[in-house]
């Protein structure tokens, strides 16, 4: 069974009287341990897709199944004339906490608290005890090679280091999938390469990764590339790495 | 649960990151809690003082007098023109009544009291009968009250108040010694136990009680006689009062349509008057409390809205990594409650300090239950003013919140 399955997913933003069709009917399947890049021009709907997959936003219509769990289902909703097809707010929070590790372009760390505490955050909401939390958070920081900076606050870290903290936070709860929306967008090319190497390692260790980028050499770290155009998937192919 | 504890920790941190703002917000709460706890302290203080004072008046004693204890200024002339209360009424009341056990006329005036070279000025000399001892609940420290016989013969014996003993007999037993009242020798036969101050102001111990007849022989005509009356066992004050009114009207030969031309006073009148004062204090206190708590509550609500807006991105991030609505609600609600609670605690501390000062002059005590009530009020204010902003925070859409700059 696929880890992630989208069927005819649309997303419409209503701004006053204007409707922006960010996703126009996406069919996408991602298998466990896949390494997928999403490319496409600005405004083509990449981030919207990531937000839907990451349960930060809900689709307007279509079906979304994650890890065997129906996150959104239009037909059920229509048939039963209820919200049964969709997960409740609390269920979505649970999915975000347990199954998703999100990495943002702008890091989105909490200021004024340490790297360690930032990485602990998902574990707090998962209900772990302090001792366990600290152990797990340290383990995650070790994986991203930042254990020596665990007591630093975000403003005392470089961009690359911040993104590594964010990646540690994304993987600390052993999610089913790591979603990275332009994770290297705010980084210089050398740091970008370090971050990509880290993602490669995580994928090699068994994680599933979906990555948004508009740099071809970044995209080519993945095994499969999906091209977006105007809210639709224009192409879906294996990279050299994927074929090889 | 760990998650809740973490939320409280985060809330406390958030408050300490903005100490000045939080303190300013607290002012209303501080004043509100200060006023509620001060009011409570004042009321329980005057309650205590009042109960102690009124004890000396006797729980179920009626006083037949010319003037009522509490009257409107306008009526004064009408009361003044009433006939005087006569000493003889006491016996006449007893003769005619079936509900009254004791009736004792008394009259008082001020005079200097001397012992050897010592003197106390303007002592209240109270002339009464032996029955008085059975009517009011005055306790003796030593000696005895005068007897029926001493009363009948007008023997010059005196029961002195605690202040008189202290001033005239600082290191001597007064019993058996002679004091001079208006130049006349009286033998001390009893000392009244210390009574304290009436309503915390006038000393009730600066008094000498003598037989009424002895008083007459020293001062001549008696002024303003008051007859104190105690009902028999098994009869209520109200029953006695009803009969007493009937008897007095008979003595005064009043026609059915004529109004009473005497007053029957009782402790109840004090109680009534006192409860008016008490009510006034509570009303003012509650008014100030309510006003400052409303102001304080609005302040907290406002600051919480600001806090939610400033931390929209933070809320988005927390939600993105799995914080549920309820936990975000709890985090912001606890922030509001903690601000309010700290304000309440500061208010209580100020009250404690003030009460410590006031205690030197007046009975005042901050009770534990009052502290609990005050702090609950503070918590409640926090909940009420925090619930709307906290709910706003909890309902934010994660992606919109995370994009907020
Ligand atoms: N919250 C939003 N409200 C309204 N329109 C939005 C919102 N988010 C995205 N859009 C619109 O949806 C389209 C797709 O945006 P997005 O998914 O961010 O594109 P990309 O990430 O590929 O640059 C764009 O036209 C964008 O303006
Ligand atoms: Mg984007």
XYZ file of C-alpha atoms and ligand atoms in Angstrom:
677
model
C 0.000 0.000 0.000
C 1.190 3.462 -0.858
C 2.284 5.673 2.004
C 0.485 8.630 0.550
C -2.272 8.859 -2.003
C -3.927 11.980 -3.459
C -6.899 11.654 -5.821
C -8.378 14.623 -7.714
C -7.250 16.978 -4.995
C -8.155 20.633 -5.550
C -7.586 23.713 -3.508
C -9.369 26.963 -4.181
C -8.584 30.149 -2.305
C -11.477 32.522 -2.273
C -10.264 36.109 -2.021
C -13.331 38.287 -2.014
C -15.049 37.516 -5.310
C -11.906 36.103 -6.913
C -11.270 32.375 -6.745
C -7.622 31.305 -7.003
C -7.306 27.708 -8.131
C -4.033 26.705 -6.514
C -4.533 22.972 -7.116
C -6.739 21.856 -9.997
C -6.956 18.109 -9.516
C -3.816 16.395 -8.343
C -3.329 12.644 -8.529
C -0.171 11.605 -6.743
C 1.071 8.487 -5.027
C 4.189 8.297 -2.896
C 5.576 4.986 -1.699
C 7.373 4.338 1.519
C 11.054 5.392 1.452
C 10.567 7.286 -1.807
C 12.640 10.412 -2.478
C 10.525 12.870 -4.452
C 11.199 16.406 -5.636
C 8.509 18.816 -6.667
C 9.529 21.504 -9.114
C 7.704 24.248 -10.936
C 7.462 27.979 -11.373
C 6.533 30.273 -8.563
C 2.801 30.259 -7.865
C 2.228 26.882 -9.485
C 0.870 25.348 -6.289
C 3.892 23.518 -4.816
C 3.558 24.964 -1.328
C -0.182 24.458 -1.358
C 0.399 20.787 -2.143
C 2.929 20.474 0.675
C 0.551 22.129 3.139
C -2.233 19.770 2.156
C 0.052 16.743 2.471
C 1.353 18.093 5.777
C -2.183 18.565 7.122
C -1.510 22.249 7.707
C -4.319 23.010 5.298
C -7.298 21.044 4.023
C -8.123 20.453 0.351
C -11.247 21.946 -1.177
C -12.136 18.616 -2.744
C -10.648 15.225 -3.490
C -9.339 12.342 -1.465
C -6.205 12.220 0.630
C -5.083 9.049 2.322
C -1.959 9.067 4.498
C -0.513 5.877 5.911
C -3.854 4.095 5.491
C -5.766 6.841 7.197
C -8.295 8.932 5.288
C -7.418 12.530 5.979
C -9.924 13.942 3.518
C -12.608 12.296 1.472
C -15.095 14.190 -0.601
C -17.409 11.338 -1.547
C -17.903 10.147 1.978
C -18.553 13.697 3.025
C -21.196 14.161 0.336
C -22.775 10.756 0.847
C -23.212 11.045 4.553
C -23.781 14.750 4.460
C -21.459 15.115 7.377
C -17.844 15.745 8.180
C -17.138 12.037 8.643
C -14.897 11.966 5.623
C -12.506 14.402 7.227
C -10.411 14.314 10.319
C -11.258 16.676 13.145
C -8.912 19.491 14.125
C -7.523 17.416 16.959
C -7.017 14.400 14.694
C -5.144 16.610 12.238
C -2.969 17.894 15.079
C -2.278 14.286 16.002
C -1.319 13.413 12.413
C 0.974 16.456 12.193
C 2.567 15.437 15.441
C 3.015 11.724 14.742
C 3.279 11.252 10.986
C 4.610 14.489 9.532
C 7.950 16.196 9.829
C 7.776 19.597 8.186
C 10.837 21.600 7.162
C 10.174 25.192 6.079
C 12.146 27.552 3.880
C 12.210 30.084 6.716
C 13.110 27.504 9.406
C 10.230 28.563 11.692
C 12.028 27.936 14.944
C 10.759 29.524 18.142
C 13.036 32.398 19.100
C 14.293 32.794 22.679
C 14.406 29.082 23.379
C 17.351 26.770 22.797
C 17.880 24.437 19.871
C 17.299 21.521 22.224
C 14.000 22.944 23.416
C 12.902 23.618 19.825
C 13.556 20.001 18.946
C 11.687 18.904 22.085
C 8.547 20.756 21.046
C 6.798 17.970 19.063
C 7.628 15.556 21.894
C 5.929 17.825 24.425
C 2.734 17.648 22.417
C 3.192 13.908 21.997
C 3.093 13.636 25.769
C 6.596 12.355 26.475
C 8.182 12.938 29.850
C 10.987 15.438 30.186
C 13.724 12.829 30.563
C 12.658 10.899 27.468
C 12.187 14.126 25.548
C 15.695 15.319 26.218
C 17.180 11.969 25.247
C 15.219 11.861 21.988
C 15.922 15.507 21.156
C 19.651 15.021 21.745
C 19.566 11.935 19.542
C 17.950 13.950 16.735
C 20.473 16.772 17.132
C 23.254 14.187 16.952
C 21.820 12.943 13.643
C 22.034 16.450 12.155
C 25.483 16.942 13.686
C 24.513 19.819 15.929
C 24.754 18.314 19.390
C 27.463 20.810 20.369
C 25.092 23.709 19.731
C 22.073 22.358 21.583
C 22.064 25.126 24.181
C 22.195 27.923 21.599
C 19.186 29.977 20.697
C 18.252 30.319 16.999
C 19.671 33.861 16.759
C 23.061 32.470 17.820
C 23.083 29.977 14.943
C 23.866 30.325 11.216
C 21.182 29.729 8.579
C 22.460 26.254 7.826
C 22.572 25.402 11.503
C 19.036 26.668 12.016
C 17.810 24.518 9.169
C 19.528 21.544 10.714
C 17.720 22.247 13.997
C 14.483 22.383 12.010
C 15.308 19.037 10.378
C 16.078 17.560 13.790
C 12.695 18.799 14.978
C 11.054 17.259 11.892
C 12.536 13.828 12.441
C 12.557 13.661 16.243
C 9.140 12.007 16.437
C 9.968 9.357 13.803
C 7.427 10.632 11.272
C 6.144 8.622 8.319
C 7.200 11.365 5.961
C 9.480 14.375 5.916
C 8.167 17.334 3.917
C 10.661 20.021 3.000
C 9.352 23.133 1.237
C 12.362 24.809 -0.352
C 14.617 23.900 2.564
C 17.641 25.423 0.830
C 15.845 28.514 -0.441
C 17.420 30.770 2.159
C 20.873 29.177 2.148
C 24.072 29.658 0.142
C 25.056 26.857 -2.212
C 27.693 25.323 0.037
C 25.292 25.134 2.999
C 22.589 23.903 0.647
C 24.796 20.983 -0.325
C 25.308 20.119 3.357
C 21.566 20.164 3.993
C 20.913 18.031 0.916
C 23.547 15.562 2.016
C 21.734 15.323 5.332
C 18.411 14.660 3.596
C 20.071 12.040 1.394
C 21.349 10.295 4.510
C 17.923 10.375 6.138
C 16.366 8.858 3.034
C 19.068 6.208 2.879
C 18.264 5.384 6.508
C 14.670 4.610 5.518
C 12.797 7.921 5.685
C 10.329 9.067 3.034
C 11.069 12.563 1.738
C 9.120 15.021 -0.397
C 11.120 18.076 -1.336
C 10.131 21.290 -3.093
C 12.781 23.215 -4.972
C 13.285 25.114 -8.171
C 16.953 24.294 -8.522
C 17.584 21.344 -10.804
C 20.729 20.167 -9.054
C 18.868 20.112 -5.745
C 15.946 18.304 -7.342
C 18.321 15.714 -8.743
C 19.162 14.465 -5.271
C 15.753 12.801 -5.394
C 14.857 9.662 -7.307
C 11.712 11.077 -8.842
C 10.743 14.566 -9.947
C 7.249 15.938 -10.352
C 6.814 19.147 -12.360
C 4.020 21.497 -11.463
C 2.394 23.929 -13.810
C -0.562 26.074 -12.908
C -1.940 23.792 -10.237
C -1.536 20.607 -12.232
C 1.152 17.954 -12.528
C 2.813 18.461 -15.926
C 5.303 15.621 -15.705
C 6.318 12.860 -13.361
C 9.596 11.052 -14.045
C 12.538 9.204 -12.540
C 15.846 11.082 -12.175
C 19.142 9.560 -13.130
C 19.552 8.539 -9.529
C 16.155 6.948 -9.545
C 16.867 4.992 -12.697
C 20.355 4.069 -11.585
C 0.073 15.911 32.761
C 3.440 16.954 31.369
C 1.924 18.830 28.471
C -0.162 21.034 30.779
C 2.794 21.672 33.043
C 4.908 22.708 30.033
C 2.144 25.094 28.980
C 2.138 26.737 32.394
C 5.929 27.061 32.266
C 5.657 28.684 28.835
C 2.959 31.011 30.127
C 5.122 32.090 33.064
C 8.069 32.681 30.719
C 5.881 34.786 28.459
C 4.835 36.935 31.424
C 8.417 37.426 32.588
C 9.490 38.440 29.111
C 7.173 41.419 29.518
C 7.360 42.198 33.217
C 6.475 45.876 33.054
C 3.520 45.324 30.801
C 2.253 42.489 32.962
C 2.636 44.560 36.117
C 0.728 47.514 34.673
C -1.979 45.107 33.628
C -2.111 43.758 37.147
C -2.811 47.128 38.772
C -6.571 46.884 38.404
C -6.555 43.386 39.850
C -4.270 44.478 42.699
C -6.624 47.310 43.623
C -9.675 45.072 43.262
C -8.270 42.334 45.472
C -6.944 44.916 47.912
C -10.377 46.443 48.266
C -12.186 43.122 48.606
C -9.799 41.828 51.247
C -9.670 45.136 53.129
C -13.440 45.324 53.113
C -13.716 41.762 54.362
C -11.174 42.464 57.074
C -12.934 45.666 58.113
C -16.292 43.944 58.289
C -15.057 40.979 60.297
C -13.188 43.438 62.549
C -16.231 45.569 63.306
C -18.306 42.416 63.647
C -16.031 41.233 66.418
C -15.960 44.616 68.125
C -19.678 44.935 67.825
C -20.456 41.523 69.241
C -18.177 42.141 72.198
C -19.690 45.572 72.835
C -23.258 44.527 72.524
C -22.764 41.589 74.877
C -22.760 44.029 77.784
C -26.215 45.170 76.799
C -27.688 41.761 77.362
C -29.067 39.588 74.621
C -32.718 39.750 75.608
C -32.984 42.855 77.695
C -35.576 45.550 77.044
C -35.055 49.148 78.085
C -38.031 51.392 78.831
C -36.846 54.929 78.158
C -37.999 58.372 77.155
C -35.978 58.483 73.941
C -35.483 55.781 71.351
C -31.820 54.898 70.750
C -31.886 55.829 67.132
C -34.028 58.700 65.974
C -34.405 61.291 63.306
C -33.332 64.793 64.279
C -36.770 66.157 63.365
C -38.509 64.075 65.998
C -36.342 65.208 68.873
C -38.737 67.871 70.139
C -41.610 65.487 70.158
C -39.644 63.014 72.278
C -38.443 65.763 74.572
C -41.987 66.725 75.492
C -42.836 63.238 76.644
C -43.367 62.625 80.351
C -40.318 61.297 82.186
C -39.882 57.627 83.062
C -40.536 57.175 86.771
C -38.632 54.913 89.138
C -41.903 53.438 90.417
C -42.768 52.012 86.991
C -40.373 49.139 87.626
C -42.387 47.760 90.525
C -45.687 48.501 88.774
C -44.511 46.606 85.696
C -43.515 43.600 87.797
C -46.871 43.683 89.631
C -48.891 43.625 86.439
C -46.808 41.370 84.252
C -46.813 37.642 83.770
C -43.907 37.480 81.302
C -41.301 39.643 83.023
C -38.860 38.303 85.593
C -36.908 41.419 86.498
C -37.377 45.141 86.053
C -34.782 47.524 87.372
C -34.693 51.323 87.171
C -31.301 52.937 86.672
C -29.966 56.398 86.285
C -26.488 57.619 85.685
C -24.434 60.765 85.885
C -20.814 61.803 85.926
C -18.864 62.513 89.055
C -15.301 62.491 90.366
C -14.246 59.465 92.367
C -11.407 59.591 94.892
C -9.439 57.206 97.034
C -6.923 58.762 99.349
C -4.994 61.252 97.225
C -5.862 59.524 93.958
C -8.815 60.738 91.879
C -10.534 59.779 88.638
C -12.602 62.480 86.976
C -15.940 62.224 85.208
C -16.655 58.632 86.131
C -20.035 57.278 85.134
C -21.922 56.702 88.398
C -24.698 54.269 87.709
C -27.484 53.945 90.269
C -29.561 50.809 89.931
C -31.189 48.028 91.929
C -30.075 44.550 92.980
C -32.072 43.123 90.062
C -29.658 44.658 87.577
C -27.222 41.855 88.348
C -29.780 39.384 86.991
C -30.681 41.451 83.954
C -27.394 42.312 82.247
C -24.681 39.751 81.870
C -21.947 41.805 83.528
C -19.360 39.577 85.168
C -17.566 40.372 88.384
C -13.833 39.982 88.720
C -14.002 39.871 92.497
C -16.437 40.560 95.326
C -20.191 40.659 94.860
C -23.069 42.795 93.645
C -25.164 44.603 96.283
C -28.025 42.741 97.942
C -31.735 43.438 98.032
C -31.325 44.599 101.592
C -28.512 47.050 100.826
C -30.636 48.214 97.950
C -33.697 48.820 100.105
C -31.786 50.704 102.773
C -29.690 52.633 100.313
C -26.470 51.381 101.865
C -23.477 53.228 100.454
C -21.728 50.343 98.734
C -20.125 50.419 95.291
C -19.226 47.952 92.549
C -16.381 49.532 90.600
C -15.285 49.139 86.989
C -11.908 47.792 85.949
C -10.449 51.210 85.082
C -11.364 52.575 88.511
C -9.654 49.671 90.213
C -6.590 50.118 88.015
C -6.374 53.843 88.686
C -7.332 54.038 92.354
C -6.021 50.693 93.607
C -2.981 49.969 91.472
C -1.420 47.641 94.040
C -4.072 47.164 96.686
C -7.203 45.063 96.968
C -10.099 47.521 96.632
C -12.599 45.272 98.428
C -13.567 46.698 101.821
C -11.931 50.059 101.164
C -13.873 53.313 100.976
C -13.974 55.531 97.908
C -15.359 59.077 97.836
C -18.130 59.874 95.358
C -18.993 63.541 95.330
C -17.582 63.778 98.847
C -19.525 60.778 100.179
C -17.941 57.574 101.404
C -18.868 54.348 99.624
C -17.508 50.920 100.549
C -16.195 48.903 97.607
C -17.833 45.456 97.569
C -17.157 44.266 94.009
C -15.057 44.793 90.895
C -16.500 44.340 87.399
C -14.370 42.281 84.986
C -12.712 44.223 82.179
C -15.257 45.020 79.464
C -13.162 46.808 76.857
C -14.297 49.679 74.740
C -17.789 50.148 73.387
C -17.555 49.799 69.599
C -13.843 50.042 70.153
C -14.040 53.671 71.199
C -15.528 54.439 74.627
C -14.249 52.602 77.668
C -16.961 50.651 79.450
C -14.734 50.154 82.468
C -14.801 53.720 83.758
C -17.900 53.104 85.838
C -19.122 52.788 89.436
C -22.429 51.048 90.179
C -24.261 51.894 93.400
C -27.754 51.275 94.823
C -30.246 53.703 93.304
C -31.400 54.893 96.697
C -27.821 55.647 97.777
C -27.363 57.599 94.569
C -30.468 59.629 95.302
C -29.215 60.453 98.777
C -25.968 61.777 97.301
C -27.181 63.557 94.167
C -30.780 64.348 94.951
C -33.286 64.047 92.104
C -32.534 61.346 89.526
C -32.222 62.254 85.891
C -33.346 60.265 82.905
C -34.353 56.979 84.327
C -34.121 53.875 82.204
C -35.860 50.685 83.237
C -34.168 47.506 82.159
C -36.395 44.478 81.857
C -35.677 40.779 81.462
C -38.352 38.277 80.418
C -39.075 35.172 82.455
C -37.641 31.845 81.337
C -39.858 30.444 78.617
C -40.960 33.814 77.244
C -39.433 35.486 74.240
C -38.277 39.082 74.130
C -41.062 39.826 71.680
C -43.720 38.429 73.998
C -42.320 40.446 76.886
C -42.133 43.520 74.710
C -45.751 43.203 73.705
C -46.890 42.903 77.307
C -44.543 45.666 78.405
C -46.003 48.014 75.818
C -49.495 47.181 77.029
C -48.559 47.795 80.664
C -46.768 51.069 79.892
C -49.728 52.335 77.906
C -51.897 51.487 80.900
C -49.564 53.330 83.261
C -49.616 56.320 80.954
C -53.410 56.055 80.552
C -53.162 56.237 76.765
C -56.309 55.989 74.672
C -56.290 53.366 71.909
C -55.686 55.922 69.151
C -52.901 57.758 70.944
C -49.298 56.964 70.071
C -46.851 55.567 72.639
C -45.182 58.326 74.628
C -42.275 56.159 75.742
C -39.692 54.049 73.972
C -38.869 50.387 74.430
C -35.286 49.909 73.312
C -33.408 46.705 72.771
C -30.115 45.417 71.512
C -31.906 44.745 68.240
C -31.902 48.477 67.476
C -28.118 48.484 67.650
C -28.006 45.461 65.476
C -30.227 47.182 62.957
C -28.136 50.332 62.957
C -24.998 48.295 62.807
C -26.168 46.226 59.896
C -26.867 49.462 58.027
C -23.267 50.550 58.548
C -22.066 47.123 57.615
C -24.168 47.214 54.491
C -22.818 50.630 53.549
C -19.234 49.428 53.928
C -19.930 46.305 51.884
C -21.705 48.271 49.170
C -18.864 50.757 48.795
C -16.251 47.996 49.047
C -17.997 45.787 46.527
C -18.480 48.746 44.220
C -14.782 49.578 44.245
C -13.900 45.909 43.920
C -16.216 45.313 40.998
C -15.065 48.460 39.234
C -11.375 47.731 39.608
C -11.814 44.088 38.681
C -13.699 45.087 35.549
C -10.992 47.591 34.660
C -8.323 45.008 35.516
C -10.136 42.304 33.578
C -10.433 44.463 30.494
C -6.747 45.287 30.855
C -5.843 41.617 30.926
C -8.117 40.867 27.998
C -6.480 43.635 26.032
C -2.963 42.496 26.846
C -3.901 38.943 25.954
C -5.199 40.030 22.566
C -1.891 41.820 22.005
C -0.024 38.748 23.186
C -1.955 36.475 20.835
C -1.307 38.825 17.923
C 2.396 39.137 18.703
C 2.746 35.399 18.988
C 0.592 34.356 16.040
C 3.603 32.853 14.302
C 4.582 30.992 17.452
C 1.064 29.584 17.695
C 1.307 28.498 14.052
C 4.603 26.725 14.695
C 3.242 24.984 17.794
C 0.206 23.830 15.855
C 2.359 22.681 12.935
C 4.294 20.352 15.223
C 1.138 18.941 16.806
C -0.292 21.247 19.479
C -4.016 20.697 19.799
C -6.556 23.480 20.128
C -7.143 22.699 23.770
C -3.485 22.948 24.713
C -3.083 26.320 22.990
C -6.244 27.491 24.759
C -4.848 26.266 28.046
C -1.500 27.961 27.476
C -3.020 31.394 26.891
C -5.683 30.955 29.519
C -3.040 30.081 32.088
C -1.115 33.196 31.118
C -4.194 35.323 31.853
C -4.895 33.462 35.080
C -1.312 33.731 36.281
C -1.196 37.485 35.618
C -4.430 37.893 37.525
C -3.337 35.564 40.309
C -0.023 37.381 40.791
C -2.028 40.620 40.975
C -4.259 38.983 43.574
C -1.296 37.796 45.620
C 0.268 41.273 45.553
C -3.092 42.681 46.670
C -3.211 40.205 49.562
C 0.362 41.022 50.581
C -0.444 44.738 50.681
C -3.538 43.931 52.742
C -1.461 41.887 55.173
C 0.912 44.820 55.611
C -1.941 47.311 56.100
C -3.755 45.026 58.528
C -0.529 44.725 60.512
C -0.501 48.509 60.919
C -4.229 48.835 61.664
C -4.066 46.049 64.250
C -2.260 48.439 66.574
C -5.396 50.570 66.884
C -8.330 48.369 66.118
C -9.384 44.746 65.994
C -8.482 43.572 62.518
C -7.663 40.153 61.185
C -7.304 38.817 57.684
C -8.926 35.398 57.738
C -7.680 32.469 55.730
C -11.050 32.020 54.072
C -10.976 35.654 52.961
C -7.580 35.060 51.347
C -9.002 32.028 49.563
C -12.044 33.962 48.399
C -9.905 36.852 47.151
C -7.582 34.565 45.222
C -10.526 32.689 43.717
C -11.959 36.001 42.593
C -8.604 36.809 40.976
C -8.506 33.448 39.207
C -12.074 33.881 38.040
C -11.252 37.325 36.656
C -8.310 35.786 34.818
C -10.499 33.084 33.309
C -13.228 35.486 32.245
C -10.851 37.972 30.665
C -8.563 35.334 29.155
C -11.096 33.014 27.614
C -11.880 35.059 24.496
C -8.271 35.836 23.483
C -7.188 32.271 24.322
C -9.989 30.882 22.204
C -8.969 33.171 19.369
C -5.440 31.781 19.599
C -6.675 28.188 19.749
C -8.782 28.589 16.625
C -6.073 30.036 14.407
C -5.540 28.119 11.206
C -1.990 26.698 11.389
C -0.822 27.726 7.937
C -2.231 31.240 8.172
C -0.684 31.655 11.599
C 2.713 30.389 10.534
C 2.827 32.805 7.602
C 1.886 35.771 9.808
C 4.693 38.285 10.184
N -3.471 31.695 1.676
C -3.663 31.995 0.392
N -4.662 32.822 0.043
C -4.887 33.113 -1.246
N -4.167 32.660 -2.235
C -3.132 31.836 -1.988
C -2.827 31.467 -0.649
N -1.761 30.651 -0.666
C -1.412 30.512 -1.973
N -2.233 31.226 -2.750
C -2.202 31.285 -4.206
O -2.217 29.993 -4.691
C -1.328 29.855 -5.769
C -0.311 28.789 -5.447
O 0.541 29.236 -4.427
P 1.708 28.385 -3.811
O 1.212 27.041 -3.551
O 2.288 29.139 -2.680
O 2.758 28.360 -5.014
P 4.268 27.968 -5.019
O 4.628 27.415 -3.710
O 4.358 26.963 -6.109
O 5.016 29.183 -5.350
C -0.721 31.220 -6.003
O -1.446 31.870 -6.987
C -0.915 31.919 -4.689
O -1.081 33.292 -4.918
Mg 6.155 28.007 -2.342
